[in-house]
Structures are given as structure tokens and as C-alpha cells.
mmCIF file of C-alpha atoms in Angstrom:
data_model
loop_
_atom_site.group_PDB
_atom_site.id
_atom_site.type_symbol
_atom_site.label_atom_id
_atom_site.label_comp_id
_atom_site.label_asym_id
_atom_site.label_seq_id
_atom_site.Cartn_x
_atom_site.Cartn_y
_atom_site.Cartn_z
ATOM 1 C CA MET A 179 -75.467 -12.557 34.540
ATOM 2 C CA ASP A 180 -73.764 -11.214 37.649
ATOM 3 C CA TYR A 181 -70.003 -11.453 38.328
ATOM 4 C CA PRO A 182 -68.399 -10.852 41.725
ATOM 5 C CA VAL A 183 -66.626 -7.639 41.944
ATOM 6 C CA ASN A 184 -63.574 -7.460 44.262
ATOM 7 C CA PHE A 185 -62.637 -3.999 45.482
ATOM 8 C CA GLY A 186 -59.436 -3.806 47.595
ATOM 9 C CA GLU A 187 -58.940 -5.507 50.482
ATOM 10 C CA THR A 188 -62.354 -6.494 51.624
ATOM 11 C CA SER A 189 -65.188 -7.423 48.996
ATOM 12 C CA ARG A 190 -67.744 -4.703 47.942
ATOM 13 C CA ILE A 191 -70.827 -5.331 46.098
ATOM 14 C CA ALA A 192 -72.632 -2.749 43.739
ATOM 15 C CA GLN A 193 -76.107 -1.943 44.997
ATOM 16 C CA PRO A 194 -79.021 -1.854 42.887
ATOM 17 C CA ARG A 195 -80.748 1.288 41.903
ATOM 18 C CA SER A 196 -83.363 2.636 44.133
ATOM 19 C CA ASP A 197 -85.159 5.889 44.848
ATOM 20 C CA ARG A 198 -83.335 6.020 48.096
ATOM 21 C CA ALA A 199 -79.981 7.588 48.044
ATOM 22 C CA ALA A 200 -77.467 5.222 49.567
ATOM 23 C CA PRO A 201 -73.825 4.285 49.544
ATOM 24 C CA VAL A 202 -72.862 2.609 46.471
ATOM 25 C CA TRP A 203 -70.505 0.251 48.034
ATOM 26 C CA THR A 204 -71.539 -1.838 50.872
ATOM 27 C CA GLN A 205 -68.752 -3.818 53.063
ATOM 28 C CA VAL A 206 -69.135 -7.428 53.037
ATOM 29 C CA TYR A 207 -67.540 -8.632 56.464
ATOM 30 C CA PRO A 208 -66.994 -12.225 56.978
ATOM 31 C CA ALA A 209 -68.906 -14.132 59.536
ATOM 32 C CA GLN A 210 -67.734 -14.497 63.170
ATOM 33 C CA VAL A 211 -66.413 -17.922 64.055
ATOM 34 C CA ALA A 212 -66.009 -18.714 67.587
ATOM 35 C CA HIS A 213 -62.462 -20.469 68.479
ATOM 36 C CA HIS A 214 -61.653 -22.264 71.555
ATOM 37 C CA ASN A 215 -58.074 -20.928 71.566
ATOM 38 C CA LEU A 216 -59.478 -17.328 71.440
ATOM 39 C CA GLY A 217 -62.429 -17.157 73.623
ATOM 40 C CA GLY A 218 -62.726 -17.045 77.575
ATOM 41 C CA HIS A 219 -59.842 -17.643 79.786
ATOM 42 C CA VAL A 220 -56.520 -18.522 78.025
ATOM 43 C CA GLY A 221 -53.490 -20.123 79.773
ATOM 44 C CA ARG A 222 -50.171 -18.278 79.802
ATOM 45 C CA GLY A 223 -49.041 -20.138 76.466
ATOM 46 C CA GLY A 224 -52.392 -18.951 74.683
ATOM 47 C CA GLY A 225 -51.777 -15.650 76.121
ATOM 48 C CA TYR A 226 -48.273 -15.135 74.367
ATOM 49 C CA ARG A 227 -49.642 -16.705 71.082
ATOM 50 C CA TRP A 228 -52.459 -14.188 71.004
ATOM 51 C CA GLN A 229 -49.815 -11.356 71.540
ATOM 52 C CA SER A 230 -47.470 -12.735 69.006
ATOM 53 C CA LEU A 231 -50.496 -12.606 66.670
ATOM 54 C CA LEU A 232 -51.458 -9.319 67.313
ATOM 55 C CA SER A 233 -48.002 -8.102 66.886
ATOM 56 C CA MET A 234 -47.636 -9.875 63.505
ATOM 57 C CA HIS A 235 -50.761 -8.178 62.477
ATOM 58 C CA PHE A 236 -49.847 -4.877 63.502
ATOM 59 C CA LEU A 237 -46.508 -5.039 61.894
ATOM 60 C CA THR A 238 -48.283 -6.641 58.672
ATOM 61 C CA SER A 239 -50.801 -3.655 58.559
ATOM 62 C CA VAL A 240 -48.069 -1.060 58.944
ATOM 63 C CA LEU A 241 -45.972 -2.465 56.215
ATOM 64 C CA LYS A 242 -49.379 -2.698 54.045
ATOM 65 C CA SER A 243 -50.129 0.943 54.614
ATOM 66 C CA ILE A 244 -46.954 2.120 53.120
ATOM 67 C CA GLU A 245 -46.620 -0.181 50.021
ATOM 68 C CA PRO A 246 -47.294 1.539 46.744
ATOM 69 C CA ARG A 247 -50.973 1.583 45.511
ATOM 70 C CA ILE A 248 -52.719 2.023 42.226
ATOM 71 C CA ASP A 249 -54.057 5.366 42.952
ATOM 72 C CA ASP A 250 -50.508 7.059 43.253
ATOM 73 C CA ASP A 251 -48.405 8.239 40.605
ATOM 74 C CA PHE A 252 -44.500 8.325 40.245
ATOM 75 C CA VAL A 253 -44.017 11.432 42.174
ATOM 76 C CA ASP A 254 -46.203 10.147 45.180
ATOM 77 C CA ARG A 255 -44.281 6.937 45.368
ATOM 78 C CA LEU A 256 -41.020 8.843 44.735
ATOM 79 C CA ASN A 257 -41.892 10.770 48.002
ATOM 80 C CA TYR A 258 -43.519 8.506 50.424
ATOM 81 C CA TYR A 259 -42.045 5.155 49.316
ATOM 82 C CA TYR A 260 -38.593 5.291 47.876
ATOM 83 C CA THR A 261 -37.455 8.257 49.740
ATOM 84 C CA SER A 262 -38.779 7.560 53.282
ATOM 85 C CA GLY A 263 -37.116 4.177 52.738
ATOM 86 C CA VAL A 264 -33.695 5.575 51.807
ATOM 87 C CA ILE A 265 -33.769 7.947 54.631
ATOM 88 C CA ILE A 266 -34.929 5.330 57.244
ATOM 89 C CA MET A 267 -31.916 3.266 56.116
ATOM 90 C CA MET A 268 -29.455 5.905 56.532
ATOM 91 C CA ALA A 269 -30.884 6.724 59.807
ATOM 92 C CA ILE A 270 -30.448 3.173 60.934
ATOM 93 C CA LEU A 271 -26.948 3.282 59.967
ATOM 94 C CA VAL A 272 -25.994 6.526 61.786
ATOM 95 C CA SER A 273 -28.015 5.188 64.867
ATOM 96 C CA ALA A 274 -25.930 1.929 64.888
ATOM 97 C CA LYS A 275 -22.583 4.072 64.518
ATOM 98 C CA GLN A 276 -23.672 6.186 67.572
ATOM 99 C CA TYR A 277 -25.133 3.646 69.710
ATOM 100 C CA ALA A 278 -23.361 0.584 68.798
ATOM 101 C CA GLY A 279 -19.904 1.746 67.872
ATOM 102 C CA HIS A 280 -17.665 4.857 68.830
ATOM 103 C CA PRO A 281 -19.043 7.964 67.183
ATOM 104 C CA ILE A 282 -16.272 10.028 68.895
ATOM 105 C CA GLU A 283 -12.718 9.346 70.329
ATOM 106 C CA CYS A 284 -10.632 12.061 72.090
ATOM 107 C CA TRP A 285 -6.786 12.342 72.821
ATOM 108 C CA VAL A 286 -6.630 12.460 76.442
ATOM 109 C CA PRO A 287 -3.471 13.344 78.663
ATOM 110 C CA ALA A 288 -1.340 10.193 79.515
ATOM 111 C CA GLN A 289 -2.368 10.296 83.279
ATOM 112 C CA PHE A 290 -6.111 9.839 82.378
ATOM 113 C CA THR A 291 -7.285 6.211 83.293
ATOM 114 C CA LYS A 292 -9.680 4.115 80.886
ATOM 115 C CA ALA A 293 -12.608 5.317 83.036
ATOM 116 C CA MET A 294 -11.357 9.194 82.714
ATOM 117 C CA GLU A 295 -11.155 8.767 78.963
ATOM 118 C CA GLN A 296 -14.628 7.241 78.581
ATOM 119 C CA TYR A 297 -16.054 10.071 80.982
ATOM 120 C CA THR A 298 -14.226 12.592 78.460
ATOM 121 C CA GLU A 299 -15.679 11.198 75.486
ATOM 122 C CA ASN A 300 -19.178 10.797 76.902
ATOM 123 C CA PHE A 301 -19.004 14.483 78.263
ATOM 124 C CA CYS A 302 -17.751 15.824 74.760
ATOM 125 C CA TRP A 303 -20.388 13.940 72.695
ATOM 126 C CA ILE A 304 -23.104 15.191 74.962
ATOM 127 C CA GLN A 305 -21.803 18.974 75.566
ATOM 128 C CA ASN A 306 -20.964 19.671 71.954
ATOM 129 C CA THR A 307 -17.381 20.412 70.514
ATOM 130 C CA TYR A 308 -16.044 23.395 68.520
ATOM 131 C CA TRP A 309 -13.966 23.456 65.289
ATOM 132 C CA VAL A 310 -10.634 25.733 64.898
ATOM 133 C CA PRO A 311 -8.449 25.345 61.774
ATOM 134 C CA PHE A 312 -5.254 24.020 62.607
ATOM 135 C CA ASP A 313 -3.357 27.210 61.577
ATOM 136 C CA ASP A 314 -5.523 29.378 63.844
ATOM 137 C CA PHE A 315 -4.888 29.990 67.512
ATOM 138 C CA ILE A 316 -7.392 28.373 70.070
ATOM 139 C CA PRO A 317 -9.703 31.368 71.334
ATOM 140 C CA GLN A 318 -9.026 32.318 74.861
ATOM 141 C CA ARG A 319 -12.648 33.559 75.444
ATOM 142 C CA SER A 320 -15.338 30.900 76.253
ATOM 143 C CA ASP A 321 -17.867 32.962 74.568
ATOM 144 C CA GLU A 322 -15.765 32.691 71.079
ATOM 145 C CA ARG A 323 -15.107 28.817 71.436
ATOM 146 C CA GLU A 324 -19.145 28.651 72.255
ATOM 147 C CA GLU A 325 -19.610 30.457 68.823
ATOM 148 C CA ARG A 326 -17.728 27.833 66.915
ATOM 149 C CA GLN A 327 -19.436 24.744 68.650
ATOM 150 C CA ILE A 328 -20.994 21.964 66.536
ATOM 151 C CA GLY A 329 -24.265 20.523 68.003
ATOM 152 C CA TYR A 330 -25.833 18.748 65.073
ATOM 153 C CA TYR A 331 -24.137 15.388 65.026
ATOM 154 C CA GLN A 332 -26.284 14.024 68.063
ATOM 155 C CA TRP A 333 -29.333 14.556 66.609
ATOM 156 C CA VAL A 334 -28.714 13.412 63.004
ATOM 157 C CA PRO A 335 -30.925 10.102 63.360
ATOM 158 C CA PHE A 336 -33.868 11.984 64.756
ATOM 159 C CA VAL A 337 -33.896 14.647 62.201
ATOM 160 C CA LEU A 338 -33.610 11.772 59.359
ATOM 161 C CA ALA A 339 -36.739 10.120 60.855
ATOM 162 C CA ILE A 340 -38.526 13.541 60.916
ATOM 163 C CA GLU A 341 -37.740 13.874 57.491
ATOM 164 C CA ALA A 342 -39.115 10.345 56.469
ATOM 165 C CA LEU A 343 -42.202 11.275 58.359
ATOM 166 C CA MET A 344 -42.483 14.350 56.546
ATOM 167 C CA PHE A 345 -42.556 12.638 53.243
ATOM 168 C CA TYR A 346 -45.285 10.258 54.410
ATOM 169 C CA ILE A 347 -47.702 12.962 55.539
ATOM 170 C CA PRO A 348 -48.847 14.214 51.922
ATOM 171 C CA THR A 349 -49.818 10.718 50.956
ATOM 172 C CA SER A 350 -51.419 10.041 54.272
ATOM 173 C CA VAL A 351 -53.573 13.191 53.691
ATOM 174 C CA TRP A 352 -54.782 11.961 50.207
ATOM 175 C CA ARG A 353 -55.592 8.629 51.274
ATOM 176 C CA PHE A 354 -57.762 9.889 54.058
ATOM 177 C CA MET A 355 -59.534 12.722 52.343
ATOM 178 C CA ASN A 356 -60.243 10.702 48.950
ATOM 179 C CA ALA A 357 -62.039 8.021 51.330
ATOM 180 C CA GLN A 358 -64.418 10.966 52.107
ATOM 181 C CA SER A 359 -65.368 11.649 48.656
ATOM 182 C CA GLY A 360 -68.212 9.301 47.975
ATOM 183 C CA ILE A 361 -66.220 7.757 45.231
ATOM 184 C CA ASN A 362 -64.132 4.628 45.864
ATOM 185 C CA ILE A 363 -61.042 5.689 43.747
ATOM 186 C CA LEU A 364 -59.044 2.926 44.766
ATOM 187 C CA GLY A 365 -61.583 0.378 44.050
ATOM 188 C CA VAL A 366 -62.239 1.948 40.567
ATOM 189 C CA LEU A 367 -58.784 2.057 39.515
ATOM 190 C CA GLU A 368 -58.272 -1.472 40.525
ATOM 191 C CA LEU A 369 -61.549 -2.819 38.607
ATOM 192 C CA ALA A 370 -60.506 -0.776 35.786
ATOM 193 C CA CYS A 371 -56.956 -2.201 35.448
ATOM 194 C CA ASP A 372 -57.796 -5.835 35.966
ATOM 195 C CA SER A 373 -56.278 -8.032 33.698
ATOM 196 C CA ARG A 374 -59.402 -9.987 33.310
ATOM 197 C CA ASN A 375 -60.920 -6.994 31.469
ATOM 198 C CA ILE A 376 -59.304 -8.278 28.302
ATOM 199 C CA GLU A 377 -62.433 -10.630 27.945
ATOM 200 C CA PRO A 378 -65.085 -8.576 26.162
ATOM 201 C CA GLN A 379 -67.711 -10.026 28.508
ATOM 202 C CA ASN A 380 -65.840 -8.855 31.824
ATOM 203 C CA ARG A 381 -64.984 -5.431 30.275
ATOM 204 C CA LEU A 382 -68.619 -4.787 29.300
ATOM 205 C CA TYR A 383 -69.582 -5.767 32.904
ATOM 206 C CA THR A 384 -66.845 -3.747 34.452
ATOM 207 C CA VAL A 385 -67.703 -0.598 32.350
ATOM 208 C CA ASN A 386 -71.352 -1.175 33.692
ATOM 209 C CA VAL A 387 -70.326 -1.389 37.130
ATOM 210 C CA LEU A 388 -67.983 1.693 37.036
ATOM 211 C CA ALA A 389 -70.839 3.661 35.093
ATOM 212 C CA ARG A 390 -73.394 2.893 37.750
ATOM 213 C CA HIS A 391 -71.063 3.619 40.627
ATOM 214 C CA ILE A 392 -70.183 7.133 39.356
ATOM 215 C CA ASP A 393 -73.869 7.718 38.530
ATOM 216 C CA ASP A 394 -75.069 6.809 41.971
ATOM 217 C CA ALA A 395 -72.412 8.944 43.404
ATOM 218 C CA LEU A 396 -73.346 11.979 41.369
ATOM 219 C CA ARG A 397 -77.061 11.480 42.461
ATOM 220 C CA TYR A 398 -76.159 11.174 45.872
ATOM 221 C CA GLN A 399 -74.292 14.560 45.876
ATOM 222 C CA ARG A 400 -77.333 16.171 43.897
ATOM 223 C CA ASP A 401 -79.969 14.854 46.299
ATOM 224 C CA PHE A 402 -78.030 15.576 49.648
ATOM 225 C CA GLY A 403 -75.518 18.536 48.511
ATOM 226 C CA ARG A 404 -78.335 20.969 49.027
ATOM 227 C CA LYS A 405 -78.703 20.086 52.719
ATOM 228 C CA GLU A 406 -75.112 20.850 53.529
ATOM 229 C CA ARG A 407 -73.536 24.180 54.343
ATOM 230 C CA SER A 408 -71.430 25.665 51.543
ATOM 231 C CA VAL A 409 -67.850 26.474 52.193
ATOM 232 C CA TYR A 410 -66.498 29.100 50.238
ATOM 233 C CA LEU A 411 -62.903 29.684 48.879
ATOM 234 C CA TRP A 412 -61.889 33.304 47.976
ATOM 235 C CA ALA A 413 -65.917 33.864 47.745
ATOM 236 C CA PHE A 414 -66.597 32.053 44.241
ATOM 237 C CA ILE A 415 -65.051 28.526 44.617
ATOM 238 C CA ARG A 416 -67.380 25.892 46.299
ATOM 239 C CA ILE A 417 -65.250 23.108 48.029
ATOM 240 C CA GLY A 418 -66.637 19.878 49.539
ATOM 241 C CA LYS A 419 -67.545 16.378 48.488
ATOM 242 C CA PHE A 420 -71.241 17.583 47.310
ATOM 243 C CA TYR A 421 -70.310 20.167 44.672
ATOM 244 C CA GLY A 422 -68.400 17.997 42.073
ATOM 245 C CA ALA A 423 -64.719 19.293 42.697
ATOM 246 C CA TYR A 424 -63.897 17.516 45.914
ATOM 247 C CA VAL A 425 -61.469 15.095 44.342
ATOM 248 C CA THR A 426 -59.900 17.537 41.841
ATOM 249 C CA LEU A 427 -59.224 20.041 44.599
ATOM 250 C CA MET A 428 -57.941 17.510 47.006
ATOM 251 C CA TYR A 429 -55.278 16.171 44.318
ATOM 252 C CA CYS A 430 -54.201 19.584 43.781
ATOM 253 C CA PHE A 431 -53.920 20.170 47.444
ATOM 254 C CA VAL A 432 -51.683 17.206 48.133
ATOM 255 C CA LYS A 433 -49.395 17.881 45.148
ATOM 256 C CA PHE A 434 -49.021 21.480 46.941
ATOM 257 C CA LEU A 435 -47.932 19.589 50.031
ATOM 258 C CA TYR A 436 -45.295 17.835 48.352
ATOM 259 C CA PHE A 437 -44.208 21.063 46.845
ATOM 260 C CA ILE A 438 -44.080 22.677 50.399
ATOM 261 C CA ASN A 439 -42.491 19.629 51.869
ATOM 262 C CA VAL A 440 -39.415 19.759 49.617
ATOM 263 C CA PHE A 441 -38.801 23.340 50.384
ATOM 264 C CA GLY A 442 -39.447 22.714 53.991
ATOM 265 C CA GLN A 443 -36.680 20.072 53.952
ATOM 266 C CA PHE A 444 -34.398 22.494 52.314
ATOM 267 C CA PHE A 445 -35.063 24.858 54.957
ATOM 268 C CA LEU A 446 -34.597 22.199 57.947
ATOM 269 C CA LEU A 447 -31.362 21.155 56.554
ATOM 270 C CA ASN A 448 -29.956 24.751 56.302
ATOM 271 C CA ARG A 449 -31.247 25.561 59.631
ATOM 272 C CA PHE A 450 -29.978 22.599 61.306
ATOM 273 C CA LEU A 451 -26.769 22.528 59.538
ATOM 274 C CA ALA A 452 -25.617 25.978 58.527
ATOM 275 C CA ASN A 453 -23.655 28.654 60.406
ATOM 276 C CA GLU A 454 -22.987 32.046 59.906
ATOM 277 C CA ASN A 455 -20.455 31.326 57.155
ATOM 278 C CA THR A 456 -22.490 29.024 55.230
ATOM 279 C CA GLN A 457 -26.183 30.170 54.635
ATOM 280 C CA PHE A 458 -26.941 27.888 51.720
ATOM 281 C CA LEU A 459 -25.008 24.787 53.173
ATOM 282 C CA GLY A 460 -26.207 22.265 50.472
ATOM 283 C CA ALA A 461 -24.646 24.286 47.578
ATOM 284 C CA HIS A 462 -21.729 25.331 49.660
ATOM 285 C CA VAL A 463 -21.107 21.270 50.308
ATOM 286 C CA VAL A 464 -21.454 20.502 46.603
ATOM 287 C CA TRP A 465 -19.402 23.600 45.520
ATOM 288 C CA ASN A 466 -16.463 22.550 47.889
ATOM 289 C CA LEU A 467 -16.738 18.776 46.445
ATOM 290 C CA LEU A 468 -16.674 19.899 43.090
ATOM 291 C CA GLN A 469 -13.726 22.336 43.874
ATOM 292 C CA GLY A 470 -11.781 19.578 45.846
ATOM 293 C CA VAL A 471 -11.868 21.571 49.037
ATOM 294 C CA GLU A 472 -11.452 19.618 51.920
ATOM 295 C CA TRP A 473 -13.207 19.929 55.548
ATOM 296 C CA GLN A 474 -9.943 21.376 56.944
ATOM 297 C CA ASN A 475 -10.363 24.466 55.013
ATOM 298 C CA SER A 476 -14.047 24.644 54.820
ATOM 299 C CA GLY A 477 -15.069 23.568 58.316
ATOM 300 C CA VAL A 478 -18.143 21.777 57.143
ATOM 301 C CA PHE A 479 -18.475 18.328 58.919
ATOM 302 C CA PRO A 480 -15.121 18.622 60.563
ATOM 303 C CA ARG A 481 -13.886 15.369 61.484
ATOM 304 C CA VAL A 482 -11.304 16.688 64.038
ATOM 305 C CA THR A 483 -12.714 19.065 66.946
ATOM 306 C CA LEU A 484 -11.683 20.226 70.345
ATOM 307 C CA CYS A 485 -13.718 19.959 73.654
ATOM 308 C CA ASP A 486 -13.414 21.630 76.852
ATOM 309 C CA PHE A 487 -14.411 20.347 80.311
ATOM 310 C CA ASP A 488 -13.625 20.948 83.838
ATOM 311 C CA ILE A 489 -12.916 18.374 86.537
ATOM 312 C CA ARG A 490 -12.792 19.049 90.379
ATOM 313 C CA VAL A 491 -9.773 17.621 92.343
ATOM 314 C CA LEU A 492 -9.812 18.106 96.052
ATOM 315 C CA GLY A 493 -11.799 21.273 95.896
ATOM 316 C CA ASN A 494 -10.065 22.883 92.659
ATOM 317 C CA VAL A 495 -11.084 23.027 89.171
ATOM 318 C CA HIS A 496 -9.071 21.906 86.210
ATOM 319 C CA ARG A 497 -9.729 22.788 82.736
ATOM 320 C CA HIS A 498 -8.940 20.403 80.188
ATOM 321 C CA THR A 499 -8.884 21.140 76.288
ATOM 322 C CA VAL A 500 -8.665 17.808 74.279
ATOM 323 C CA GLN A 501 -8.686 17.031 70.564
ATOM 324 C CA CYS A 502 -11.600 14.737 69.291
ATOM 325 C CA VAL A 503 -12.078 12.772 66.320
ATOM 326 C CA LEU A 504 -15.805 12.678 64.941
ATOM 327 C CA VAL A 505 -16.116 9.553 62.737
ATOM 328 C CA ILE A 506 -19.851 10.191 62.667
ATOM 329 C CA ASN A 507 -19.369 13.396 60.671
ATOM 330 C CA MET A 508 -17.915 11.209 57.786
ATOM 331 C CA PHE A 509 -21.287 9.534 57.353
ATOM 332 C CA THR A 510 -23.136 12.524 57.828
ATOM 333 C CA GLU A 511 -21.386 14.362 55.195
ATOM 334 C CA LYS A 512 -22.138 11.568 52.678
ATOM 335 C CA ILE A 513 -25.739 11.274 53.879
ATOM 336 C CA PHE A 514 -26.334 15.007 53.787
ATOM 337 C CA LEU A 515 -25.139 14.940 49.972
ATOM 338 C CA VAL A 516 -27.519 12.151 48.876
ATOM 339 C CA SER A 517 -30.289 13.941 50.772
ATOM 340 C CA TYR A 518 -29.661 17.273 48.926
ATOM 341 C CA THR A 519 -29.460 15.472 45.731
ATOM 342 C CA HIS A 520 -32.651 13.777 46.332
ATOM 343 C CA LEU A 521 -34.514 16.950 47.269
ATOM 344 C CA ASP A 522 -32.844 18.718 44.328
ATOM 345 C CA VAL A 523 -34.568 15.922 41.960
ATOM 346 C CA TYR A 524 -37.897 16.020 44.003
ATOM 347 C CA LYS A 525 -38.064 19.880 43.515
ATOM 348 C CA ARG A 526 -37.729 19.420 39.850
ATOM 349 C CA GLN A 527 -40.526 16.646 39.747
ATOM 350 C CA ALA A 528 -42.756 18.960 41.737
ATOM 351 C CA TYR A 529 -42.695 21.596 39.020
ATOM 352 C CA ARG A 530 -44.190 19.160 36.558
#
């Protein structure tokens, strides 16, 4: 007696054995049905409805592509699902503060109008500010002031978005490459973990289907592997989907990508935030937090900075130095601490 088999999103059926080597699983597509609202010339309302349907379908496809699957393990989900979600939420929080709030506010001279104050804040936000401890004198030379500039706060949302994308790249590689292996890994795992297998008859049928699928895949590799050109790694390991080690090597390669991604994130954050005095900024910030050292003494994520700008008045250039408050740095510091802690946890998980 034959039972229907449901593998994944679309129905797949096992093909009977034959002397001809062919793919084991064949896609079964629903028959196309003509609809009077979707064909021919549509009105303006119909076009809007069609665009809405396409937008909803695209959004649903995007959300479905990032949800956890059964062919992932805990480390995979920790990287591409939970971490990416947390980083995206932090990026949205910082973006809302930057573009919908007041990320910087400056103390301007009393003669400045409201428009001049707004111009000063916009200029200082775009052109960077610099930090000088309150106990030190402000440097007179422009090059010394430029060495103290802080230029990362404008780019925090974009850097967070890049980090979220980097966490999703390894799992995208895994899902794309294992689909080329000749073995439907996702379908095999879904069928093997089906709760209906608790029934002896269903369990026996499942075992037969899985065994036939793997046997057909191995026969396909054996019959056609000789026709493919070999690819050698270190002159003694053959890799490729016709040589039996494709899935294993791809799994190890993806785990290596996760490992490289974690260290790449550490490097990115240090290059983005560190200065000449703090080469390992993450450890430096954590150490200051444990020791109770405030930003006024460490200079890491300073809240109060200085800004220089020139204004032409009747052909004369007037230089102003104003003091600004970077409220965004308070959020940036907390976000960085959370990211650094997460990366440290993932680094430990990658060793396992």
C-alpha cells in the first residue's frame, strides 16, 4: 500500500527503480488555473490588488527564508536567526534615534538664532566631533584636533546591518550548496522526524522510502561520477557531489565560515571603534565597566565632545568652537557591550 509523502513546501514523490539514472524526487506542481482577475487587461483597482499580492508574497517569502529549519542545529540558529534578529532590532533603535530624534545637541553662543543652532548641530553631526578631557587644554593646532576626532557614530546603523547580513551568509551557503548534493537533506529529516512515524506501518514505509532515496542517490553518483572531472584538494582528497564526501565537506566548510565570521566581527568592531590607545576595544570597555571607570576618564563612547566650524560674515571667516552632547553614544555603548558579549559566546560555541 502506498502512502503520500510530503517533503517540504511542495509535494515530492519517490520514483520507481529503473535502469535509467534519474533524480529521485520529482516536483509536483499544481495545475495552472486561469482567473478572470489575473489575466488580460486589469483596471487600476485590479493592478493595485495585484501589486499588493506580490508585495505580501515577497514579504512572506523573505520571512519564511529566515525562519529556522530542521536541517539546522543550535549553533546555526544562534547565529543566523537569534543574533541577526537582535542586531536588526538594535539597528532599528539607533536609526530611530538618529533620524527621528535628536542624536546631537550643541551649546551655541547666545546670539545664534534657532536656524543657526540647527545648522551647527547638523554640521557637527556630519563633520565629526572630537573629544578632549575637561582637565586638558584644547589643542591649538587643527591637526591635533583631527587626531582626536570621533567619526563612527553616524555609521552605527549601517555597521549593524552589515553584521546581521554577515551572520546570515553561512546558512545561505549551506542551504544553497546542500541542495546541489543530490540528497534532499531537508526532506529526509522532515520525513524522518514526522510524528506519524510512531505508527509501525508508517514507520516501516518511511524507512523504505528513505532507504530507496539514499540508494538511488548513491547509484546516481556511481553511474555518472566517472564522467565528471575530478577536483583535488591537497592532491589527495576528491571533493564534489559525485565522490560521496560532498555533504560532509560542505558541513565542515559552513562551520568554518561561522568560525571565521565571529573573528571577522571582532576585527570589524575593533577597526570601527578603536583608536590608538585602545587596540582591543571590547576588552577595554568591559574592563572599564568592571572597574567603574567612566567615559570622562577613558574617552570611550564620550557623551560630551567639541566641534569646530567656520562661518563667513561679510567676507570674513569666523571660527567657532562649540560643545556638543552625543546622546547616541549612550545607546552605542550598550549596544556594543551586548554585541561583544554575544560574539564571545559564539566564539566559544564555534570551538565545540
